[in-house]
Amino acid sequence: MSRHRPPGVLRRTATAAAAGALALAGAMALPAPAAQADTTAKGDVIANLWEWNWDSVANECTNILGPAGYGAVQVAPPAESLKQSSYYWWDVYQPYSYRLNSRFGNQAKFSAMITACHKAGVKVYTDAVINHTAAQTGTGYDGSTITNKYETPDWTRSDYHDASDCPTSDLTIQDYSNLTQVQNCELLGLPDLRTGSDTVRAGLANYLNSQLALGVDGFRIDAAKHIPETDIAAIEGKLTNTTSGSAPYVFQEIYPGATPRPSDYYGTGDVLDFTYASKLKSAFQGNVSDLSSIESSGILPAANSVSFVTNHDTERNGLHLSYKDGDTYKLANLFQLAYKWSTPTVYASWEWTQSDQAPPNSSGFVTGTDCSGGAWYCLDRDTGVVGMVAWHNATDTAAVSDWQTKSSDVIGFGRSGKGFFALNNGTSPATYTFATGMADGTYTNVIDGGRTTVTVSGGSASITVPAKGAVAFYNSSYTCAVGCSGAGGGSGGTVNATFDAYAPTTSGTNVYVVGSLAALGSWDTSKAIQLSPSGYPVWSGEVSVPVNTSFAFKYLKKDGSGNVTWESNANRSATTTTSALTLNDSWNVADTDATDVTFSENATTDWGTNVYVTGSIPSLGSWNTADAVPLSSASYPDWRRLAIVPKSTSFAYKYVKKDGSGNVTWESGANRSYTTGSSSGYTTSDTWK
């Protein structure tokens, strides 16, 4: 099957006229042999508009992605899914039925979105969740009710792996180095479909074919490592062509681990390269000069991979960079678009303060994306990113040339005379003379939308690269067409500060942060920034504050009548750099008296059950389980959370589990104990007992 070809630009003028004829092609069987990717083909950039609703995707295709030259858009899973009370983002990765009515819109809106994107010359790839169904029972976004996780509108118990296939007592994966467990047992309790069954294969193919019939051009296969490659190949063998008459493009999520290997899946599609994103994080948080050897650093072959800087999982678990890293994150994306390698993706989604946090929604249904309101981070339309999409398309398949390392923070390289790119990861502007490989002349800088120019003489140019910035050029007439305001990509003058404050409250009372900056209300309590209780009793909020600035701040509480209670300790202080910062605090624990303890507990749970720590001091809830500190499951089965506690203090603590109904289970045995010193960076290493 020809599933390795990255997205070329659609023929926009033919779309409407050919729709009827192409629909007939969709019923044809696919050819068998796989083709190699034509890496960095013109129009291959994928915009990953993660969990945008269908109306917003359609608008972005029409107004931004098409005019900017993106080749495709990746969208969220379109099937009906779990609708739990907190509307967490991961609802959509727990399918309830394969009806195309979801929290992003109904089937009619889904179809209209595809049509709009095609008219803009943009292909559509959906996130295909075909390894499992929902772990939680309840009601879905289209009204389906499930009372037994192994009985759904589409499947019965015999369609799932059971004890005859999975060797663990509770059917969940316990050993991620054991291939049988990885592919036959349940990922986090999610019912694992028996994809070796022809009945299951046919059912999954029917679901994907229903999307292909509406015009979908390809799929990102979620959790692909948990499905044997032979099963994916069998499912692909049952797929129809796209409405344009070609095989659907497939790229697969093979999350890092001992087994299986990414190379095991090259026969069924391209593979998302987690190592590439990790190498970018290492370089941009260290020395970007290390990127000169990126091709030999262990990343996947260009012909078999799709690159990315971050995704919805890794921006939350810290594996990769995220928008919280400010201009450093943006620079990594610019490099990805500049360097000739695999099919690149640009990720755009909402800003968050708690890892499970729901997208902006109304009763769970995702509301329209507002790229100017601060809730969404629309990197796809950033001036520099849009410019680099044009640069990427113009340089096409030209080889990397003229690599120059000017310092550990400054690099430059060309693309065999078709374009030149220079990057400065340092905190001060840098001026160097670069051998560009370009013909003599004056060129417009695509990073700033063409507002500045670069003059090449004798093949060389003196270029001043802004701090945490870049300069790129390929012709003399580039003019920014869309995204020219820079919205969504970081201003360069501000950075995101995340405030995380442990602060138990009574009902009707909220927690705020106020401080010496205008962005923090200038000490005016009526302008204080309200924090979110989504991770209660940890209150969180994100504020855009000036770079390289010292400021004072404090937390306060307001009850339902507007009465204000200030913390009793002295003002807190912080200083920004050019990178995002996170401030972890505990109510009434002064900065000078505080230290941090990262509580780490190894504990397996059922889906919907979370682990907390509570203890004998106010910073741990004073044994009140309602105020226990929630731990993160990002490294499950290890649950972790940094907590702010007093220095030089002895305390007792214990872990508890809370299920979705709020029922509390204490671990057995005596209380644990800990004593802090006068330094910082303390860590526990515990196992549930």
XYZ file of C-alpha atoms in Angstrom:
689
model
C 0.000 0.000 0.000
C 1.247 3.477 -0.853
C 0.957 4.896 2.612
C 4.326 6.603 2.998
C 3.816 9.581 0.723
C 3.564 12.827 2.692
C 0.882 15.314 1.702
C 1.302 17.208 -1.534
C -0.733 20.332 -2.213
C -4.249 19.566 -3.442
C -5.329 20.799 -6.863
C -7.738 23.438 -5.644
C -9.385 24.247 -8.974
C -10.406 20.655 -9.590
C -11.846 19.827 -6.190
C -15.483 20.730 -6.700
C -15.823 19.559 -10.299
C -14.187 16.206 -9.679
C -15.986 15.335 -6.438
C -18.529 13.023 -8.027
C -16.016 11.146 -10.143
C -13.539 10.802 -7.287
C -16.202 9.312 -5.045
C -16.256 6.299 -7.369
C -12.507 5.866 -6.917
C -13.048 5.574 -3.183
C -14.553 2.123 -3.641
C -11.526 0.716 -5.431
C -9.084 -1.682 -3.753
C -5.658 -0.281 -2.909
C -2.364 -1.287 -4.530
C -0.086 -3.429 -2.389
C 3.569 -2.281 -2.267
C 4.608 0.538 0.058
C 6.400 3.571 -1.332
C 9.167 5.601 0.266
C 8.473 9.137 1.389
C 9.624 12.022 -0.790
C 10.947 13.940 2.216
C 10.467 17.699 2.460
C 8.163 17.651 -0.557
C 6.507 20.932 -1.374
C 3.378 21.463 0.726
C 4.047 18.651 3.180
C 3.838 20.605 6.473
C 1.114 19.259 8.780
C -0.695 21.636 11.146
C -1.744 19.644 14.205
C -4.811 21.585 15.405
C -5.272 19.416 18.448
C -8.832 19.295 19.778
C -10.084 22.294 17.794
C -13.769 21.961 16.937
C -14.762 21.353 13.329
C -15.994 24.885 12.635
C -12.693 26.323 13.884
C -10.628 23.884 11.805
C -12.634 24.838 8.710
C -12.019 28.534 9.346
C -8.304 27.971 9.942
C -7.958 25.996 6.715
C -9.696 28.743 4.767
C -8.058 31.773 6.338
C -4.613 30.563 7.480
C -3.470 27.088 6.476
C -4.374 27.229 2.795
C -3.002 30.724 2.106
C 0.132 29.962 4.168
C 0.943 26.810 2.172
C 0.354 24.084 4.747
C -0.152 20.703 3.103
C -2.439 19.057 5.633
C -4.241 19.445 8.930
C -4.283 16.806 11.659
C -7.482 16.813 13.716
C -8.747 15.045 16.833
C -10.556 11.679 16.929
C -13.975 12.257 15.313
C -15.872 9.364 16.927
C -18.297 9.565 19.850
C -16.399 9.222 23.121
C -16.769 9.163 26.877
C -18.290 12.293 28.402
C -17.177 12.380 32.029
C -18.120 15.102 34.475
C -14.855 17.079 34.287
C -14.751 16.940 30.453
C -11.021 16.135 30.495
C -9.122 16.230 27.201
C -8.633 12.468 27.265
C -12.367 11.827 26.903
C -11.802 11.562 23.150
C -9.278 8.736 23.547
C -11.983 6.568 25.113
C -14.290 5.718 22.178
C -17.943 4.910 22.934
C -19.164 4.328 19.396
C -17.912 4.917 15.859
C -20.667 7.385 15.031
C -19.103 10.620 13.796
C -20.867 12.826 16.344
C -18.327 14.038 18.890
C -17.475 16.864 21.266
C -16.071 18.724 18.244
C -19.297 18.721 16.243
C -21.658 16.363 14.452
C -21.048 14.440 11.230
C -22.454 17.246 9.079
C -19.978 19.733 10.560
C -17.172 17.177 10.233
C -17.986 16.731 6.547
C -18.257 20.503 5.995
C -14.850 20.957 7.603
C -13.268 18.456 5.214
C -14.851 20.208 2.240
C -13.637 23.622 3.425
C -10.074 22.346 3.942
C -9.989 20.705 0.527
C -11.177 23.922 -1.109
C -8.245 25.645 0.597
C -5.844 23.010 -0.758
C -5.335 21.330 2.612
C -5.605 17.582 3.225
C -7.251 16.216 6.369
C -5.793 13.525 8.644
C -7.734 12.264 11.651
C -6.522 10.689 14.873
C -7.549 7.021 14.687
C -8.112 5.405 18.100
C -8.361 1.742 17.090
C -6.373 -0.098 19.771
C -9.003 0.140 22.493
C -12.340 1.509 23.640
C -13.388 3.330 26.811
C -12.344 2.181 30.281
C -15.014 4.255 31.985
C -18.708 3.494 31.802
C -21.291 6.238 31.480
C -22.788 8.273 28.661
C -21.090 9.466 25.482
C -21.272 12.741 23.594
C -23.854 11.290 21.181
C -25.962 9.735 23.938
C -24.626 6.174 23.923
C -24.789 4.547 27.370
C -22.255 1.921 28.459
C -22.669 -0.019 31.712
C -20.077 -2.735 30.989
C -16.822 -1.622 29.369
C -16.719 -4.803 27.289
C -20.210 -4.260 25.832
C -20.410 -1.250 23.480
C -22.604 -0.327 20.511
C -19.936 -1.864 18.247
C -18.346 -4.703 20.246
C -19.017 -7.604 22.627
C -16.723 -9.336 25.142
C -15.368 -11.780 22.554
C -13.984 -8.863 20.530
C -11.468 -8.001 23.271
C -8.351 -9.700 24.565
C -8.916 -11.683 27.748
C -7.015 -13.936 30.167
C -6.274 -16.395 27.378
C -4.212 -13.687 25.637
C -2.928 -11.548 28.524
C -0.864 -13.117 31.342
C -1.485 -10.487 34.043
C -4.063 -10.990 36.777
C -5.947 -7.750 36.145
C -5.420 -7.772 32.342
C -3.420 -4.510 32.440
C 0.120 -4.004 31.149
C 2.563 -4.478 34.040
C 5.820 -4.933 32.117
C 6.377 -2.635 29.134
C 9.393 -4.676 28.043
C 7.155 -7.724 27.494
C 5.771 -7.663 23.940
C 2.856 -9.959 24.779
C 1.703 -7.639 27.537
C 2.247 -4.507 25.447
C 0.066 -5.821 22.633
C -2.429 -8.171 24.330
C -3.052 -6.521 27.693
C -4.887 -3.328 28.561
C -3.183 0.049 28.439
C -4.251 1.784 31.680
C -7.339 -0.419 31.890
C -8.605 0.478 28.401
C -10.319 -2.605 26.888
C -7.861 -3.967 24.316
C -9.458 -4.891 20.998
C -8.636 -8.315 19.576
C -7.168 -6.891 16.380
C -6.063 -10.341 15.237
C -9.734 -11.179 14.691
C -11.034 -10.616 11.175
C -14.339 -9.448 12.644
C -12.560 -6.721 14.606
C -10.359 -5.809 11.656
C -13.426 -5.432 9.439
C -15.222 -3.313 12.039
C -12.272 -0.966 12.438
C -11.819 -0.711 8.663
C -15.507 0.175 8.307
C -15.039 3.008 10.806
C -12.034 4.371 8.906
C -13.763 3.882 5.546
C -16.724 5.952 6.762
C -14.267 8.828 7.127
C -12.565 8.181 3.799
C -15.971 8.347 2.108
C -16.391 11.869 3.470
C -13.004 12.940 2.100
C -10.501 12.193 4.877
C -7.021 11.777 3.380
C -5.210 9.776 6.048
C -4.807 8.763 9.669
C -2.528 9.117 12.657
C -2.835 5.739 14.388
C -2.971 6.295 18.134
C -1.160 3.806 20.411
C 0.064 1.880 17.355
C 2.778 0.063 19.330
C 0.006 -1.756 21.200
C -1.275 -3.257 17.927
C 0.838 -5.874 16.118
C 2.121 -4.540 12.806
C 0.549 -7.498 11.003
C -2.857 -6.496 12.369
C -2.431 -2.903 11.183
C -1.449 -4.207 7.743
C -4.567 -6.391 7.660
C -6.805 -3.452 8.605
C -5.142 -1.262 5.966
C -5.789 -4.001 3.423
C -9.518 -3.470 3.941
C -9.417 0.300 3.411
C -10.744 2.048 0.334
C -8.951 4.789 -1.553
C -9.428 8.424 -0.657
C -11.866 10.510 -2.705
C -8.859 11.760 -4.692
C -8.142 8.188 -5.762
C -4.993 7.553 -3.725
C -4.221 5.370 -0.752
C -4.712 7.125 2.604
C -1.526 8.449 4.184
C -0.764 6.703 7.506
C 1.581 7.739 10.283
C 1.834 5.895 13.575
C 2.426 6.681 17.246
C 5.147 4.363 18.551
C 5.788 5.750 22.032
C 9.366 5.198 23.283
C 9.968 1.917 25.062
C 11.823 -1.374 24.963
C 9.458 -3.097 22.544
C 8.262 -2.989 19.826
C 10.707 -0.913 17.795
C 9.667 1.898 15.449
C 11.346 0.069 12.557
C 8.900 -2.800 13.045
C 6.185 -0.497 11.662
C 7.842 0.974 8.583
C 5.816 -1.394 6.395
C 2.480 0.055 7.513
C 3.227 3.761 7.415
C 5.508 6.491 8.641
C 6.352 6.720 12.358
C 6.229 9.772 14.615
C 9.804 10.433 15.754
C 9.869 10.992 19.519
C 13.686 10.902 19.504
C 13.810 13.850 17.088
C 11.718 15.946 19.484
C 13.901 14.869 22.412
C 17.067 15.877 20.554
C 15.568 19.290 19.846
C 14.724 19.794 23.503
C 18.262 18.808 24.532
C 19.844 21.184 22.019
C 17.591 24.173 22.674
C 17.988 23.808 26.421
C 21.746 23.296 25.959
C 23.829 24.001 22.861
C 22.127 24.395 19.494
C 25.528 23.765 17.934
C 24.845 20.092 18.716
C 22.271 20.132 15.905
C 25.097 19.855 13.373
C 25.103 16.107 14.059
C 21.363 15.572 14.435
C 21.201 13.157 11.505
C 23.575 10.740 13.267
C 22.080 11.226 16.738
C 19.727 8.242 16.667
C 16.699 9.871 15.082
C 14.544 7.820 12.698
C 15.267 7.720 8.957
C 13.775 10.653 7.075
C 12.042 8.347 4.620
C 10.096 6.618 7.390
C 9.276 9.329 9.875
C 7.213 12.367 10.767
C 8.922 14.963 12.962
C 7.427 17.105 15.701
C 8.547 19.419 18.499
C 5.808 18.489 20.953
C 2.407 16.820 21.156
C -0.476 16.665 23.605
C 1.155 13.967 25.757
C 4.749 15.143 25.794
C 4.026 18.823 26.440
C 2.238 17.682 29.604
C 4.695 15.071 30.897
C 7.784 17.211 30.258
C 9.402 14.875 27.735
C 9.528 17.629 25.129
C 9.397 21.407 24.845
C 6.066 23.223 25.049
C 4.594 26.688 24.576
C 5.502 27.283 28.230
C 9.143 27.468 27.065
C 8.347 30.687 25.211
C 10.624 31.755 22.374
C 12.839 28.687 22.851
C 9.887 26.527 21.804
C 9.161 28.710 18.806
C 12.812 28.572 17.696
C 12.761 24.772 17.771
C 9.775 24.836 15.436
C 11.545 27.232 13.092
C 14.569 24.915 12.962
C 12.336 21.933 12.212
C 10.869 23.782 9.218
C 14.320 24.898 8.028
C 16.250 21.641 8.210
C 15.663 19.144 5.401
C 14.534 15.936 7.001
C 11.156 14.254 7.425
C 7.567 15.475 7.177
C 7.260 18.275 9.786
C 4.298 19.089 12.028
C 3.342 22.326 13.810
C 1.283 21.884 16.981
C -1.411 24.378 18.016
C -3.765 23.908 20.956
C -5.005 25.526 24.152
C -3.011 26.757 27.127
C -3.288 24.719 30.317
C -2.282 24.755 33.969
C -3.300 21.207 34.972
C -2.356 18.130 32.956
C -5.871 16.681 32.681
C -7.483 20.064 32.057
C -10.402 20.172 29.651
C -10.266 22.269 26.483
C -12.386 25.443 26.485
C -15.907 24.038 26.341
C -19.606 24.383 26.958
C -20.949 21.301 28.777
C -18.029 19.353 27.344
C -18.482 20.425 23.727
C -15.372 22.294 22.603
C -16.050 25.947 21.874
C -14.593 27.987 19.031
C -10.866 28.675 18.961
C -10.012 32.287 19.822
C -6.354 32.864 19.025
C -6.364 36.374 20.473
C -8.054 35.705 23.809
C -5.189 34.001 25.655
C -6.860 30.612 26.056
C -5.342 29.160 22.873
C -1.758 29.136 21.588
C -2.027 29.244 17.791
C 1.553 28.685 16.716
C 0.436 27.706 13.208
C -0.377 31.355 12.433
C 2.675 32.980 14.048
C 4.429 35.379 11.660
C 7.749 33.538 11.798
C 6.192 30.094 11.471
C 4.058 31.156 8.512
C 7.167 32.638 6.903
C 9.088 29.415 7.450
C 6.310 27.316 5.920
C 6.752 29.392 2.756
C 10.564 29.065 3.070
C 10.244 25.303 3.609
C 8.083 24.932 0.511
C 10.413 27.098 -1.578
C 13.558 25.180 -0.616
C 11.685 21.940 -1.336
C 14.089 18.958 -1.556
C 17.328 20.982 -1.766
C 20.063 19.566 0.436
C 21.391 21.255 3.561
C 24.590 23.166 2.779
C 26.946 25.813 4.162
C 26.542 24.764 7.790
C 28.228 27.250 10.136
C 28.536 27.080 13.912
C 29.326 30.582 15.144
C 28.953 29.750 18.855
C 27.135 27.261 21.042
C 24.026 29.463 20.619
C 24.321 30.622 17.000
C 24.143 28.479 13.878
C 23.401 29.073 10.219
C 22.912 26.900 7.150
C 21.614 27.059 3.600
C 19.654 24.815 1.293
C 21.932 24.604 -1.741
C 21.341 28.155 -2.880
C 17.556 28.096 -2.511
C 17.435 29.714 0.933
C 19.451 30.555 4.041
C 18.552 30.290 7.741
C 20.355 31.609 10.861
C 19.339 31.011 14.461
C 20.326 32.612 17.781
C 19.321 30.771 20.957
C 21.216 33.247 23.134
C 19.877 36.082 25.244
C 21.644 38.890 23.327
C 21.612 39.844 19.618
C 24.475 38.304 17.647
C 26.115 39.710 14.505
C 28.165 37.446 12.232
C 29.161 37.191 8.588
C 27.669 34.048 7.044
C 28.557 32.297 3.793
C 25.014 31.887 2.455
C 25.416 30.067 -0.847
C 22.854 32.523 -2.257
C 23.152 34.700 -5.338
C 24.039 38.332 -4.666
C 21.067 40.575 -4.009
C 18.727 41.905 -1.357
C 16.307 39.444 0.252
C 13.336 39.829 2.586
C 13.416 38.199 6.012
C 10.462 35.814 6.293
C 10.719 35.559 10.098
C 9.473 39.120 10.637
C 7.017 39.038 7.755
C 9.344 40.815 5.349
C 9.823 43.966 7.414
C 13.637 43.693 7.265
C 16.039 42.671 4.530
C 19.411 40.955 4.143
C 21.959 41.907 1.486
C 24.176 39.187 0.044
C 27.437 40.250 -1.595
C 29.988 37.782 -2.892
C 27.816 35.018 -1.470
C 28.192 36.335 2.087
C 26.018 38.478 4.341
C 26.495 40.248 7.670
C 23.441 39.270 9.689
C 22.340 40.446 13.116
C 20.230 37.649 14.557
C 17.925 38.826 17.363
C 18.154 37.284 20.820
C 16.071 34.111 20.903
C 15.349 34.766 17.247
C 16.096 33.836 13.676
C 16.587 35.293 10.200
C 15.610 33.416 7.043
C 15.337 34.418 3.392
C 14.851 32.867 -0.013
C 13.752 35.640 -2.400
C 13.447 39.403 -2.627
C 9.691 39.654 -2.888
C 8.324 37.645 0.053
C 5.412 39.424 1.687
C 3.580 38.119 4.729
C 0.111 37.036 3.593
C -1.447 35.665 6.807
C -0.583 35.691 10.509
C 1.250 38.981 10.051
C 0.423 40.272 13.528
C 2.443 37.518 15.174
C -0.596 36.301 17.141
C -0.129 33.021 18.856
C 3.570 32.532 18.577
C 5.103 34.433 21.441
C 5.759 38.146 21.500
C 9.465 38.111 22.333
C 8.821 40.727 25.027
C 6.844 38.573 27.407
C 7.041 35.098 28.863
C 4.474 32.848 30.492
C 4.583 32.578 34.293
C 2.597 29.720 35.817
C 1.461 30.196 39.410
C 0.732 26.948 41.325
C -0.416 27.588 44.897
C -1.534 24.987 47.423
C -4.404 26.725 49.223
C -7.367 24.874 50.785
C -10.546 26.951 50.827
C -14.160 26.785 51.918
C -16.987 26.574 49.389
C -17.493 29.801 47.470
C -13.977 31.106 48.150
C -11.459 31.495 45.333
C -7.715 32.122 45.215
C -6.042 34.953 43.307
C -2.528 36.229 42.617
C -1.708 39.927 42.668
C 1.594 41.754 42.403
C 3.734 44.682 41.393
C 3.341 44.245 37.611
C 0.452 45.618 35.586
C -0.135 42.067 34.380
C -0.683 41.105 38.042
C -2.970 44.014 38.855
C -0.367 46.421 40.295
C -1.419 45.384 43.824
C -5.059 46.323 43.115
C -7.102 43.427 44.550
C -9.974 44.199 42.160
C -7.564 43.440 39.284
C -6.003 40.330 40.856
C -5.770 37.264 38.592
C -8.157 34.487 39.588
C -6.531 31.051 39.622
C -8.193 27.854 38.473
C -9.290 25.229 41.026
C -9.198 22.410 38.446
C -6.375 20.735 40.412
C -7.777 21.622 43.858
C -6.380 22.180 46.420
C -3.625 23.363 44.085
C -4.822 26.547 42.364
C -3.165 27.349 39.038
C -2.999 30.159 36.551
C -0.828 31.404 33.735
C 0.041 35.070 33.214
C 2.061 36.708 30.440
C 4.716 38.859 32.133
C 7.686 40.906 30.805
C 10.991 39.120 30.154
C 14.094 39.860 32.249
C 12.021 41.516 34.964
C 11.944 41.219 38.762
C 8.551 41.492 40.455
C 6.805 40.954 43.788
C 3.562 39.057 44.260
C 1.272 37.481 46.811
C -1.783 35.243 46.986
C -5.148 36.234 48.396
C -8.572 34.688 48.887
C -11.962 36.219 48.089
C -15.207 34.803 49.451
C -18.611 35.020 47.802
C -19.199 38.469 49.288
C -15.919 39.832 47.953
C -14.126 39.872 51.298
C -10.370 39.651 50.815
C -7.953 37.619 52.945
C -4.237 38.093 52.288
C -1.487 35.603 52.975
C 0.163 36.414 56.311
C 3.747 36.067 55.064
C 5.954 38.691 53.408
C 5.681 39.502 49.712
C 7.055 36.837 47.401
C 9.477 37.669 44.597
C 10.521 36.261 41.228
C 12.630 37.226 38.231
C 11.880 36.277 34.636
C 14.364 35.413 31.902
C 13.453 34.669 28.281
C 12.057 31.244 29.191
C 8.784 30.338 30.855
C 8.823 29.878 34.608
C 6.671 28.018 37.117
C 6.240 29.277 40.689
C 5.276 26.610 43.212
C 3.988 27.962 46.522
C 1.979 26.995 49.585
C -0.453 29.340 51.340
C 1.168 31.162 54.273
C 4.541 29.430 53.802
C 6.964 32.282 53.163
C 9.592 31.911 50.444
C 12.387 32.220 53.012
C 10.885 29.413 55.113
C 9.980 27.077 52.244
C 11.566 24.085 50.607
C 10.297 21.523 48.122
C 9.659 17.814 48.455
C 8.730 15.739 45.420
C 6.484 12.937 46.614
C 6.902 9.860 44.405
C 4.617 6.872 44.912
C 4.466 3.701 42.812
C 0.813 2.675 42.743
C -1.443 0.936 40.227
C -5.034 2.160 39.957
C -8.251 1.549 38.083
C -9.168 4.092 35.423
C -10.677 7.169 37.062
C -8.876 6.600 40.383
C -6.101 8.999 41.378
C -3.429 9.073 44.088
C -2.957 11.851 46.667
C -0.646 12.582 49.587
C -1.804 14.036 52.905
C -0.043 14.600 56.184
C 0.310 16.235 59.563
C 1.210 19.757 58.392
C -1.060 22.379 56.761
C 0.901 22.170 53.482
C -0.287 18.558 53.180
C -3.864 19.139 54.312
C -3.472 18.390 58.052
C -4.841 14.855 57.451
C -7.987 16.194 55.750
C -8.388 14.032 52.646
C -10.473 16.744 50.960
C -7.330 18.902 50.985
C -4.867 16.152 50.069
C -2.320 17.031 47.376
C -3.101 15.394 43.988
C -0.190 13.557 42.363
C 0.421 13.425 38.612
C 0.046 10.162 36.677
C 2.245 11.360 33.780
C 4.813 8.614 34.564
C 2.270 5.962 35.604
C 2.484 3.757 37.622
C 4.760 6.307 39.329
C 2.682 9.171 40.742
C 4.631 12.368 41.470
C 4.117 15.930 42.671
C 6.364 18.651 43.982
C 4.950 20.139 47.190
C 6.101 23.223 49.070
C 6.604 22.562 52.790
C 8.464 24.329 55.631
C 12.237 23.946 55.987
C 13.796 22.031 58.888
C 10.491 20.387 59.774
C 9.515 16.832 60.705
C 6.111 15.608 59.583
C 4.068 12.451 59.044
C 2.354 11.641 55.754
C 0.473 8.926 53.925
C -0.984 8.242 50.471
C -4.646 7.794 49.614
C -6.592 6.854 46.504
C -9.815 8.557 45.419
C -12.119 7.086 42.769
C -14.394 9.044 40.456
C -17.133 9.118 43.095
C -14.799 10.563 45.725
C -14.470 7.359 47.748
C -11.185 7.331 49.689
C -8.892 4.350 50.240
C -5.961 4.787 52.633
C -2.783 2.789 52.170
C -2.206 0.262 54.939
C 0.447 0.312 57.646
C 1.833 3.014 59.885
C 2.216 6.653 58.902
C 5.315 7.538 56.948
C 7.671 10.221 58.256
C 10.018 12.782 56.742
C 12.271 15.600 57.933
C 13.323 18.475 55.720
C 16.589 20.342 56.092
C 17.607 23.847 55.139
C 18.342 23.148 51.456
C 15.957 22.153 48.641
C 15.209 19.414 46.119
C 14.044 16.653 48.466
C 12.435 13.509 47.013
C 10.641 10.491 48.466
C 10.575 7.080 46.817
C 7.570 5.135 48.066
C 5.450 2.175 47.041
C 1.769 1.739 47.878
C 1.244 -0.574 50.821
